[in-house]
PDB file of C-alpha atoms and ligand atoms in Angstrom:
ATOM      1  CA  UNK C   1      -9.801   1.863  31.422  1.00  0.00           C
ATOM      2  CA  UNK C   2     -12.085   1.934  28.501  1.00  0.00           C
ATOM      3  CA  UNK C   3     -14.051  -1.346  28.199  1.00  0.00           C
ATOM      4  CA  UNK C   4     -15.809  -0.897  24.951  1.00  0.00           C
ATOM      5  CA  UNK C   5     -16.552  -4.000  22.888  1.00  0.00           C
ATOM      6  CA  UNK C   6     -15.145  -4.335  19.417  1.00  0.00           C
ATOM      7  CA  UNK C   7     -18.473  -3.290  17.937  1.00  0.00           C
ATOM      8  CA  UNK C   8     -18.661  -0.150  20.116  1.00  0.00           C
ATOM      9  CA  UNK C   9     -15.042   0.727  19.237  1.00  0.00           C
ATOM     10  CA  UNK C  10     -15.961   0.559  15.472  1.00  0.00           C
ATOM     11  CA  UNK C  11     -18.963   2.875  16.239  1.00  0.00           C
ATOM     12  CA  UNK C  12     -16.764   5.414  17.831  1.00  0.00           C
ATOM     13  CA  UNK C  13     -14.485   5.753  14.766  1.00  0.00           C
ATOM     14  CA  UNK C  14     -16.879   5.689  11.777  1.00  0.00           C
ATOM     15  CA  UNK C  15     -15.000   5.739   8.491  1.00  0.00           C
ATOM     16  CA  UNK C  16     -11.756   4.434  10.128  1.00  0.00           C
ATOM     17  CA  UNK C  17     -10.453   1.078   9.205  1.00  0.00           C
ATOM     18  CA  UNK C  18     -10.070  -0.692  12.488  1.00  0.00           C
ATOM     19  CA  UNK C  19      -8.795  -4.209  12.765  1.00  0.00           C
ATOM     20  CA  UNK C  20      -7.294  -6.604  15.251  1.00  0.00           C
ATOM     21  CA  UNK C  21      -3.804  -5.103  14.714  1.00  0.00           C
ATOM     22  CA  UNK C  22      -4.780  -1.476  15.416  1.00  0.00           C
ATOM     23  CA  UNK C  23      -7.657  -1.790  17.793  1.00  0.00           C
ATOM     24  CA  UNK C  24      -5.463  -1.343  20.861  1.00  0.00           C
ATOM     25  CA  UNK C  25      -4.105   1.953  19.418  1.00  0.00           C
ATOM     26  CA  UNK C  26      -7.721   3.296  18.986  1.00  0.00           C
ATOM     27  CA  UNK C  27      -8.858   2.104  22.383  1.00  0.00           C
ATOM     28  CA  UNK C  28      -5.838   3.973  23.817  1.00  0.00           C
ATOM     29  CA  UNK C  29      -6.932   7.187  22.122  1.00  0.00           C
ATOM     30  CA  UNK C  30     -10.296   6.942  24.064  1.00  0.00           C
ATOM     31  CA  UNK C  31      -8.330   6.616  27.192  1.00  0.00           C
ATOM     32  CA  UNK C  32      -5.983   9.539  26.177  1.00  0.00           C
ATOM     33  CA  UNK C  33      -3.080   7.141  25.979  1.00  0.00           C
ATOM     34  CA  UNK C  34      -0.736   7.128  22.995  1.00  0.00           C
ATOM     35  CA  UNK C  35      -0.112   3.347  22.594  1.00  0.00           C
ATOM     36  CA  UNK C  36       2.715   2.398  20.082  1.00  0.00           C
ATOM     37  CA  UNK C  37       3.433  -1.093  19.195  1.00  0.00           C
ATOM     38  CA  UNK C  38       6.569  -2.557  20.795  1.00  0.00           C
ATOM     39  CA  UNK C  39       8.096  -5.999  20.055  1.00  0.00           C
ATOM     40  CA  UNK C  40       8.148  -8.251  23.150  1.00  0.00           C
ATOM     41  CA  UNK C  41      11.163 -10.196  21.758  1.00  0.00           C
ATOM     42  CA  UNK C  42      13.556  -7.487  20.553  1.00  0.00           C
ATOM     43  CA  UNK C  43      12.085  -4.366  22.049  1.00  0.00           C
ATOM     44  CA  UNK C  44      11.663  -2.617  18.610  1.00  0.00           C
ATOM     45  CA  UNK C  45       9.083   0.165  18.484  1.00  0.00           C
ATOM     46  CA  UNK C  46       7.047   0.625  15.274  1.00  0.00           C
ATOM     47  CA  UNK C  47       4.134   2.583  14.053  1.00  0.00           C
ATOM     48  CA  UNK C  48       1.570   2.229  12.403  1.00  0.00           C
ATOM     49  CA  UNK C  49       0.445  -1.088  13.978  1.00  0.00           C
ATOM     50  CA  UNK C  50       1.455  -4.359  12.225  1.00  0.00           C
ATOM     51  CA  UNK C  51       0.806  -8.007  12.987  1.00  0.00           C
ATOM     52  CA  UNK C  52       4.585  -8.802  13.267  1.00  0.00           C
ATOM     53  CA  UNK C  53       7.688  -7.015  14.308  1.00  0.00           C
ATOM     54  CA  UNK C  54       9.292  -5.415  11.146  1.00  0.00           C
ATOM     55  CA  UNK C  55      12.805  -6.072  12.659  1.00  0.00           C
ATOM     56  CA  UNK C  56      12.675  -9.669  13.931  1.00  0.00           C
ATOM     57  CA  UNK C  57       9.264 -10.955  12.685  1.00  0.00           C
ATOM     58  CA  UNK C  58       8.146 -11.820  16.143  1.00  0.00           C
ATOM     59  CA  UNK C  59       4.333 -11.993  16.731  1.00  0.00           C
ATOM     60  CA  UNK C  60       4.704 -10.903  20.336  1.00  0.00           C
ATOM     61  CA  UNK C  61       3.475  -7.295  19.730  1.00  0.00           C
ATOM     62  CA  UNK C  62       2.702  -5.223  22.793  1.00  0.00           C
ATOM     63  CA  UNK C  63       0.911  -1.767  22.381  1.00  0.00           C
ATOM     64  CA  UNK C  64       2.902   0.300  24.904  1.00  0.00           C
ATOM     65  CA  UNK C  65       2.300   3.869  26.171  1.00  0.00           C
ATOM     66  CA  UNK C  66       5.107   6.220  25.170  1.00  0.00           C
ATOM     67  CA  UNK C  67       6.166   9.348  27.090  1.00  0.00           C
ATOM     68  CA  UNK C  68       4.783  11.649  24.410  1.00  0.00           C
ATOM     69  CA  UNK C  69       8.198  13.543  24.328  1.00  0.00           C
ATOM     70  CA  UNK C  70       9.996  14.054  21.139  1.00  0.00           C
ATOM     71  CA  UNK C  71      11.068  16.720  18.606  1.00  0.00           C
ATOM     72  CA  UNK C  72       9.645  18.050  15.347  1.00  0.00           C
ATOM     73  CA  UNK C  73      11.210  16.014  12.587  1.00  0.00           C
ATOM     74  CA  UNK C  74       9.033  17.343   9.705  1.00  0.00           C
ATOM     75  CA  UNK C  75       6.677  20.405   9.566  1.00  0.00           C
ATOM     76  CA  UNK C  76       4.204  21.529   6.895  1.00  0.00           C
ATOM     77  CA  UNK C  77       1.629  24.236   7.030  1.00  0.00           C
ATOM     78  CA  UNK C  78      -1.578  23.350   5.153  1.00  0.00           C
ATOM     79  CA  UNK C  79      -3.276  26.354   3.398  1.00  0.00           C
ATOM     80  CA  UNK C  80      -6.087  24.131   2.123  1.00  0.00           C
ATOM     81  CA  UNK C  81      -7.677  20.774   2.631  1.00  0.00           C
ATOM     82  CA  UNK C  82     -10.816  18.835   3.668  1.00  0.00           C
ATOM     83  CA  UNK C  83     -13.042  20.445   6.256  1.00  0.00           C
ATOM     84  CA  UNK C  84     -12.575  18.988   9.691  1.00  0.00           C
ATOM     85  CA  UNK C  85     -13.687  20.034  13.178  1.00  0.00           C
ATOM     86  CA  UNK C  86     -11.200  22.325  14.775  1.00  0.00           C
ATOM     87  CA  UNK C  87      -9.047  22.716  11.669  1.00  0.00           C
ATOM     88  CA  UNK C  88      -8.620  26.181  10.272  1.00  0.00           C
ATOM     89  CA  UNK C  89      -6.671  26.553   6.946  1.00  0.00           C
ATOM     90  CA  UNK C  90      -6.468  30.407   7.112  1.00  0.00           C
ATOM     91  CA  UNK C  91      -4.025  30.218   9.971  1.00  0.00           C
ATOM     92  CA  UNK C  92      -2.697  27.957   8.276  1.00  0.00           C
ATOM     93  CA  UNK C  93      -2.885  24.439   9.869  1.00  0.00           C
ATOM     94  CA  UNK C  94       0.302  22.933  11.092  1.00  0.00           C
ATOM     95  CA  UNK C  95       1.011  19.111  10.373  1.00  0.00           C
ATOM     96  CA  UNK C  96       4.061  17.732  12.110  1.00  0.00           C
ATOM     97  CA  UNK C  97       5.804  14.477  12.096  1.00  0.00           C
ATOM     98  CA  UNK C  98       7.298  14.114  15.601  1.00  0.00           C
ATOM     99  CA  UNK C  99      10.308  11.774  16.170  1.00  0.00           C
ATOM    100  CA  UNK C 100       9.453  10.115  19.587  1.00  0.00           C
ATOM    101  CA  UNK C 101      12.207   9.922  22.157  1.00  0.00           C
ATOM    102  CA  UNK C 102      11.733   6.179  22.675  1.00  0.00           C
ATOM    103  CA  UNK C 103      13.661   5.280  19.510  1.00  0.00           C
ATOM    104  CA  UNK C 104      15.516   6.945  16.611  1.00  0.00           C
ATOM    105  CA  UNK C 105      13.280   6.864  13.563  1.00  0.00           C
ATOM    106  CA  UNK C 106       9.991   6.232  15.583  1.00  0.00           C
ATOM    107  CA  UNK C 107       7.736   8.888  14.244  1.00  0.00           C
ATOM    108  CA  UNK C 108       4.122   9.931  14.689  1.00  0.00           C
ATOM    109  CA  UNK C 109       2.322  12.564  12.624  1.00  0.00           C
ATOM    110  CA  UNK C 110      -0.277  14.925  14.135  1.00  0.00           C
ATOM    111  CA  UNK C 111      -0.728  18.654  14.610  1.00  0.00           C
ATOM    112  CA  UNK C 112       0.867  21.199  17.008  1.00  0.00           C
ATOM    113  CA  UNK C 113      -1.261  23.322  19.307  1.00  0.00           C
ATOM    114  CA  UNK C 114      -0.725  26.132  21.595  1.00  0.00           C
ATOM    115  CA  UNK C 115       1.915  28.092  19.615  1.00  0.00           C
ATOM    116  CA  UNK C 116       1.949  30.517  16.704  1.00  0.00           C
ATOM    117  CA  UNK C 117       3.053  28.910  13.446  1.00  0.00           C
ATOM    118  CA  UNK C 118       6.135  31.391  13.376  1.00  0.00           C
ATOM    119  CA  UNK C 119       7.435  29.830  16.517  1.00  0.00           C
ATOM    120  CA  UNK C 120       7.467  26.167  15.048  1.00  0.00           C
ATOM    121  CA  UNK C 121      10.790  24.996  13.874  1.00  0.00           C
ATOM    122  CA  UNK C 122      12.151  21.612  12.976  1.00  0.00           C
ATOM    123  CA  UNK C 123      14.205  20.145  15.797  1.00  0.00           C
ATOM    124  CA  UNK C 124      12.230  21.856  18.622  1.00  0.00           C
ATOM    125  CA  UNK C 125      11.209  19.511  21.573  1.00  0.00           C
ATOM    126  CA  UNK C 126       7.612  18.831  21.851  1.00  0.00           C
ATOM    127  CA  UNK C 127       5.338  16.926  24.316  1.00  0.00           C
ATOM    128  CA  UNK C 128       1.934  15.244  23.987  1.00  0.00           C
ATOM    129  CA  UNK C 129      -1.228  17.390  24.296  1.00  0.00           C
ATOM    130  CA  UNK C 130      -4.654  15.957  23.747  1.00  0.00           C
ATOM    131  CA  UNK C 131      -7.284  17.802  21.806  1.00  0.00           C
ATOM    132  CA  UNK C 132     -10.952  16.835  21.116  1.00  0.00           C
ATOM    133  CA  UNK C 133     -12.143  16.374  17.530  1.00  0.00           C
ATOM    134  CA  UNK C 134     -15.872  15.500  17.439  1.00  0.00           C
ATOM    135  CA  UNK C 135     -16.498  12.952  20.142  1.00  0.00           C
ATOM    136  CA  UNK C 136     -12.972  11.549  20.401  1.00  0.00           C
ATOM    137  CA  UNK C 137      -9.634  12.630  21.888  1.00  0.00           C
ATOM    138  CA  UNK C 138      -6.854  13.065  19.414  1.00  0.00           C
ATOM    139  CA  UNK C 139      -3.104  13.076  20.202  1.00  0.00           C
ATOM    140  CA  UNK C 140      -1.512  16.385  19.332  1.00  0.00           C
ATOM    141  CA  UNK C 141       1.803  17.931  20.412  1.00  0.00           C
ATOM    142  CA  UNK C 142       2.754  21.311  21.924  1.00  0.00           C
ATOM    143  CA  UNK C 143       6.208  22.839  22.207  1.00  0.00           C
ATOM    144  CA  UNK C 144       7.848  21.810  25.459  1.00  0.00           C
ATOM    145  CA  UNK C 145       6.966  24.356  28.037  1.00  0.00           C
ATOM    146  CA  UNK C 146       4.001  25.829  26.197  1.00  0.00           C
ATOM    147  CA  UNK C 147       0.825  26.309  28.154  1.00  0.00           C
ATOM    148  CA  UNK C 148      -1.803  24.314  26.193  1.00  0.00           C
TER     149      UNK C 148
HETATM  150 ZN1   ZN K 201      11.143  -7.622  17.124  1.00  0.00          ZN
END
């Protein structure tokens, strides 16, 4: 497990607003674990991180690893945008909101790797696939059964 202090965690994500509610999520990324907040009282999953459960208002929030499986809920192809390591807009760059299998309506937005854009369709099953951007692992997705 990653044992960075809070100060070291901030240094790993310059320009990112990290607080006590989302620091477990970012620590998880460094361990290549996608940790999504889950309520310890009612079991409701939610993202992004919040200090209380949006369903029952409990403060018993438990960052919990998800399976990484889900399906494409929303898909857009970016033809332009800010420069970022590993992002190419001439391809163009796919951005997908994935509905995770843990709960209806639980969604996480990232990119899809390992497939031509023409193969991407809303509703297709995907699984987690980590990529590296700069010094940090980033959660991405690939079509289920794809090689990357
Ligand atoms: Zn709850």
